[in-house]
Short mmCIF file of C-alpha atoms in Angstrom, two decimals:
data_model
loop_
_atom_site.label_atom_id
_atom_site.label_comp_id
_atom_site.label_asym_id
_atom_site.label_seq_id
_atom_site.Cartn_x
_atom_site.Cartn_y
_atom_site.Cartn_z
CA UNK A 1 16.09 9.62 28.42
CA UNK A 2 19.22 10.15 29.90
CA UNK A 3 21.61 7.74 30.52
CA UNK A 4 24.90 7.34 31.87
CA UNK A 5 27.69 5.62 29.93
CA UNK A 6 30.91 5.13 31.70
CA UNK A 7 33.97 4.21 30.12
CA UNK A 8 37.03 2.11 31.21
CA UNK A 9 40.17 2.21 29.78
CA UNK A 10 42.85 -0.79 30.60
CA UNK A 11 46.05 -0.86 29.33
CA UNK A 12 46.97 -4.22 30.03
CA UNK A 13 49.34 -3.49 32.73
CA UNK A 14 46.98 -2.92 35.71
CA UNK A 15 46.47 1.17 34.64
CA UNK A 16 42.89 1.82 33.66
CA UNK A 17 41.27 4.84 33.58
CA UNK A 18 37.85 5.52 33.98
CA UNK A 19 35.37 8.36 31.99
CA UNK A 20 31.86 8.87 32.82
CA UNK A 21 29.42 11.19 30.87
CA UNK A 22 25.99 11.28 30.57
CA UNK A 23 24.34 10.93 27.15
CA UNK A 24 20.50 11.83 26.23
CA UNK A 25 18.57 9.72 23.71
CA UNK A 26 15.29 10.94 22.35
CA UNK A 27 13.29 8.08 20.91
CA UNK A 28 11.01 8.39 17.93
CA UNK A 29 7.77 7.47 18.90
CA UNK A 30 5.81 9.44 16.78
CA UNK A 31 4.14 7.83 14.37
CA UNK A 32 3.99 8.78 10.65
CA UNK A 33 1.18 10.52 8.50
CA UNK A 34 -1.39 8.09 7.14
CA UNK A 35 -0.78 7.44 3.66
CA UNK A 36 -3.89 7.56 0.68
CA UNK A 37 -4.39 4.90 -1.87
CA UNK A 38 -6.10 5.15 -5.44
CA UNK A 39 -6.31 2.36 -8.44
CA UNK A 40 -3.81 2.85 -11.16
CA UNK A 41 -5.56 3.79 -14.11
CA UNK A 42 -3.46 1.12 -15.88
CA UNK A 43 -5.45 -1.18 -13.83
CA UNK A 44 -8.79 0.35 -14.15
CA UNK A 45 -10.63 -1.50 -16.56
CA UNK A 46 -14.46 -0.34 -16.15
CA UNK A 47 -16.45 2.09 -18.22
CA UNK A 48 -13.70 4.63 -17.74
CA UNK A 49 -10.30 5.06 -16.34
CA UNK A 50 -11.52 6.31 -12.90
CA UNK A 51 -14.62 4.59 -11.73
CA UNK A 52 -12.69 2.10 -9.60
CA UNK A 53 -14.05 -0.96 -11.45
CA UNK A 54 -11.29 -3.78 -12.60
CA UNK A 55 -10.92 -7.18 -14.15
CA UNK A 56 -7.25 -7.21 -12.96
CA UNK A 57 -7.12 -10.16 -10.12
CA UNK A 58 -3.72 -8.23 -9.51
CA UNK A 59 -4.45 -4.50 -9.35
CA UNK A 60 -1.75 -1.64 -8.81
CA UNK A 61 -2.77 0.35 -6.30
CA UNK A 62 -0.87 3.69 -5.72
CA UNK A 63 0.12 4.66 -2.27
CA UNK A 64 0.87 8.50 -1.58
CA UNK A 65 2.69 9.40 1.22
CA UNK A 66 2.08 12.41 3.17
CA UNK A 67 5.00 14.85 3.25
CA UNK A 68 3.11 17.95 4.64
CA UNK A 69 3.20 17.21 8.51
CA UNK A 70 6.36 18.25 10.74
CA UNK A 71 9.88 16.25 10.17
CA UNK A 72 9.43 13.25 12.40
CA UNK A 73 6.23 12.04 10.53
CA UNK A 74 7.23 12.52 7.23
CA UNK A 75 8.62 8.91 5.47
CA UNK A 76 11.96 8.37 4.64
CA UNK A 77 13.97 5.77 2.75
CA UNK A 78 13.64 2.34 4.68
CA UNK A 79 10.07 2.97 5.66
CA UNK A 80 7.58 0.01 4.71
CA UNK A 81 4.17 0.71 2.99
CA UNK A 82 2.16 -2.41 3.52
CA UNK A 83 -1.21 -2.69 1.77
CA UNK A 84 -4.31 -4.54 2.65
CA UNK A 85 -7.61 -5.48 1.14
CA UNK A 86 -9.87 -5.76 4.43
CA UNK A 87 -6.81 -7.05 6.81
CA UNK A 88 -5.52 -9.53 4.69
CA UNK A 89 -1.65 -7.77 3.71
CA UNK A 90 -2.05 -8.17 -0.34
CA UNK A 91 1.17 -6.30 -0.70
CA UNK A 92 4.05 -4.04 0.62
CA UNK A 93 7.27 -2.01 -0.42
CA UNK A 94 10.28 -1.37 1.15
CA UNK A 95 10.54 2.51 0.11
CA UNK A 96 13.74 4.09 -1.88
CA UNK A 97 14.77 7.73 -2.43
CA UNK A 98 13.16 7.41 -5.57
CA UNK A 99 9.92 6.98 -4.18
CA UNK A 100 10.42 9.64 -1.71
CA UNK A 101 11.30 12.24 -4.46
CA UNK A 102 7.58 10.78 -6.29
CA UNK A 103 5.80 11.44 -2.85
CA UNK A 104 4.06 7.64 -3.62
CA UNK A 105 5.13 4.11 -4.20
CA UNK A 106 2.83 1.68 -6.77
CA UNK A 107 2.44 -1.83 -5.29
CA UNK A 108 0.67 -4.54 -7.27
CA UNK A 109 -1.77 -7.03 -5.06
CA UNK A 110 -1.22 -10.51 -4.83
CA UNK A 111 -3.60 -12.34 -6.78
CA UNK A 112 -7.72 -11.40 -5.43
CA UNK A 113 -11.16 -12.85 -6.28
CA UNK A 114 -13.98 -11.41 -7.67
CA UNK A 115 -15.63 -9.31 -5.15
CA UNK A 116 -16.40 -5.62 -3.65
CA UNK A 117 -12.60 -4.98 -2.15
CA UNK A 118 -11.66 -2.20 0.38
CA UNK A 119 -7.78 -1.24 0.14
CA UNK A 120 -6.39 0.22 2.70
CA UNK A 121 -2.45 0.93 3.70
CA UNK A 122 -0.23 1.47 6.27
CA UNK A 123 3.29 2.92 7.08
CA UNK A 124 5.83 1.64 9.52
CA UNK A 125 8.58 4.25 9.97
CA UNK A 126 12.21 2.59 10.56
CA UNK A 127 11.72 3.15 14.47
CA UNK A 128 8.97 0.63 13.69
CA UNK A 129 6.46 3.53 14.59
CA UNK A 130 2.85 2.53 12.77
CA UNK A 131 0.67 5.01 11.08
CA UNK A 132 -3.24 5.01 10.89
CA UNK A 133 -4.27 3.76 8.09
CA UNK A 134 -5.20 5.60 4.92
CA UNK A 135 -9.46 6.18 4.06
CA UNK A 136 -10.68 2.57 3.09
CA UNK A 137 -11.01 2.81 -1.72
CA UNK A 138 -13.78 0.97 -2.47
CA UNK A 139 -12.80 -1.60 -5.95
CA UNK A 140 -14.80 -3.57 -7.55
CA UNK A 141 -13.23 -6.63 -9.02
CA UNK A 142 -15.33 -8.10 -11.66
CA UNK A 143 -13.18 -11.05 -13.65
CA UNK A 144 -16.01 -12.88 -14.80
CA UNK A 145 -16.98 -11.85 -18.76
CA UNK A 146 -20.33 -11.66 -19.56
CA UNK A 147 -22.19 -14.44 -21.30
CA UNK A 148 -24.13 -14.06 -24.26
CA UNK A 149 -27.58 -16.16 -25.32
CA UNK A 150 -28.31 -16.18 -28.70
CA UNK A 151 -32.05 -16.35 -29.85
CA UNK A 152 -33.28 -17.42 -33.23
CA UNK A 153 -36.51 -18.24 -35.84
CA UNK A 154 -36.22 -19.10 -39.57
CA UNK A 155 -39.33 -17.42 -41.47
CA UNK A 156 -39.38 -18.03 -45.54
CA UNK A 157 -35.84 -18.40 -45.41
CA UNK A 158 -34.88 -15.54 -43.43
CA UNK A 159 -32.76 -16.13 -39.68
CA UNK A 160 -33.67 -13.64 -37.06
CA UNK A 161 -30.95 -13.73 -34.38
CA UNK A 162 -31.73 -11.39 -30.61
CA UNK A 163 -28.54 -11.53 -28.96
CA UNK A 164 -29.06 -11.18 -25.29
CA UNK A 165 -26.69 -10.65 -21.96
CA UNK A 166 -26.25 -12.88 -19.35
CA UNK A 167 -26.57 -12.15 -16.39
#
């Protein structure tokens, strides 16, 4: 957009000088690239550290920045990453220079209840342009410890015990 700026300088004694100039302002209207999300191995307490099953009620999600696009779509310090579980925001981070260098930011979510969860993240740049959400990450939060049932019988002074998991 082009704007005309008029500057009037007044010397306080009745003398004034007027200058006009045209200024071009290019507003940033380009949304940043969508990030991606993954459960950190340290929060993944399932059978492997990559099965996206956890008992951690405040799991840490790594939000990876897509820095491969045009200069107008890459993340910069001051941009804000928001972490969602479903439609609810459960964490956020304002990017610092180190996050940009690393290409990611780790966000620990607010406390969550046991459930099948779906995490996404968005990036809002300093011009308030909002990225598309990341692809959803399905995580199972199983914060209930398994129960155990024990049955026993005594025959000829020998105790026979069987341990059964309780679902």
